Amino acid sequence: MSVDNIIPDQETLDRFKERFEEIREVKDNEIKTIRLAALMTDMESAYDIPLVGPLRIAAFNQSFSEVMELYKQVSQARCF
């Protein structure tokens, strides 16, 4: 996939942020964690976020820091 296909537009990123805020309000931790995992999967698909390869991850983080910041927040909000 080319970089042109994964450039985050602000509208899409804002929708993911809104969805994250809605999920954070869920009281049931099991449901919240499932929904957060689904949000992460959707972000991975939308932005082609690399899950392996330290150099690829570092390059993506540098190029798309706002996307990665939200992705990390979502990941850390899960309850285990």
CSV table of C-alpha atoms in Angstrom, one decimal:
chain,number,residue,atom,x,y,z
A,1,MET,CA,0.0,0.0,0.0
A,2,SER,CA,1.4,3.4,-0.9
A,3,VAL,CA,1.8,6.2,1.6
A,4,ASP,CA,-0.8,8.2,-0.3
A,5,ASN,CA,-3.5,5.6,0.7
A,6,ILE,CA,-2.8,6.0,4.4
A,7,ILE,CA,-2.4,9.7,4.9
A,8,PRO,CA,-4.8,10.4,7.7
A,9,ASP,CA,-7.5,13.0,7.0
A,10,GLN,CA,-8.6,15.0,10.0
A,11,GLU,CA,-12.2,14.0,9.6
A,12,THR,CA,-11.4,10.2,9.9
A,13,LEU,CA,-9.1,10.8,12.8
A,14,ASP,CA,-11.7,12.9,14.5
A,15,ARG,CA,-14.3,10.1,14.1
A,16,PHE,CA,-11.9,7.7,15.7
A,17,LYS,CA,-11.3,10.1,18.5
A,18,GLU,CA,-15.1,10.5,19.1
A,19,ARG,CA,-15.6,6.8,19.0
A,20,PHE,CA,-12.8,6.4,21.6
A,21,GLU,CA,-14.4,9.0,23.9
A,22,GLU,CA,-17.8,7.2,23.6
A,23,ILE,CA,-16.2,3.8,24.4
A,24,ARG,CA,-14.4,5.3,27.5
A,25,GLU,CA,-17.8,6.0,29.0
A,26,VAL,CA,-18.9,2.3,28.9
A,27,LYS,CA,-19.1,1.0,32.5
A,28,ASP,CA,-18.8,-2.7,31.7
A,29,ASN,CA,-15.0,-3.4,31.4
A,30,GLU,CA,-15.5,-6.5,29.3
A,31,ILE,CA,-17.6,-4.7,26.8
A,32,LYS,CA,-15.3,-1.7,26.9
A,33,THR,CA,-12.2,-3.9,26.2
A,34,ILE,CA,-14.0,-5.6,23.3
A,35,ARG,CA,-15.0,-2.3,21.7
A,36,LEU,CA,-11.5,-0.9,22.2
A,37,ALA,CA,-10.0,-3.9,20.5
A,38,ALA,CA,-12.4,-3.4,17.6
A,39,LEU,CA,-11.4,0.3,17.4
A,40,MET,CA,-7.8,-0.7,17.3
A,41,THR,CA,-8.5,-3.2,14.5
A,42,ASP,CA,-10.4,-0.5,12.5
A,43,MET,CA,-7.5,1.9,12.9
A,44,GLU,CA,-5.0,-0.7,11.8
A,45,SER,CA,-7.1,-1.3,8.7
A,46,ALA,CA,-7.8,2.4,7.9
A,47,TYR,CA,-4.1,3.5,8.3
A,48,ASP,CA,-2.3,0.2,7.6
A,49,ILE,CA,-0.6,0.5,11.0
A,50,PRO,CA,2.4,-1.9,11.1
A,51,LEU,CA,2.3,-4.4,13.9
A,52,VAL,CA,5.7,-6.0,13.3
A,53,GLY,CA,9.1,-4.7,12.3
A,54,PRO,CA,10.6,-2.2,14.6
A,55,LEU,CA,11.9,0.0,11.8
A,56,ARG,CA,8.5,0.0,10.0
A,57,ILE,CA,6.8,0.9,13.3
A,58,ALA,CA,9.3,3.7,14.1
A,59,ALA,CA,8.9,5.1,10.6
A,60,PHE,CA,5.1,5.0,10.8
A,61,ASN,CA,5.2,6.6,14.3
A,62,GLN,CA,7.4,9.4,13.0
A,63,SER,CA,5.3,10.0,9.9
A,64,PHE,CA,1.9,9.7,11.6
A,65,SER,CA,2.4,10.6,15.2
A,66,GLU,CA,-1.1,11.8,15.8
A,67,VAL,CA,-2.5,8.5,14.6
A,68,MET,CA,-0.1,6.5,16.7
A,69,GLU,CA,-0.8,8.6,19.8
A,70,LEU,CA,-4.5,7.8,19.6
A,71,TYR,CA,-3.7,4.2,18.9
A,72,LYS,CA,-1.5,3.9,22.0
A,73,GLN,CA,-4.2,5.7,24.1
A,74,VAL,CA,-6.8,3.2,22.9
A,75,SER,CA,-4.4,0.2,23.6
A,76,GLN,CA,-3.6,1.5,27.1
A,77,ALA,CA,-7.3,2.0,27.9
A,78,ARG,CA,-8.1,-1.7,27.6
A,79,CYS,CA,-8.8,-3.6,30.8
A,80,PHE,CA,-7.1,-7.0,31.3
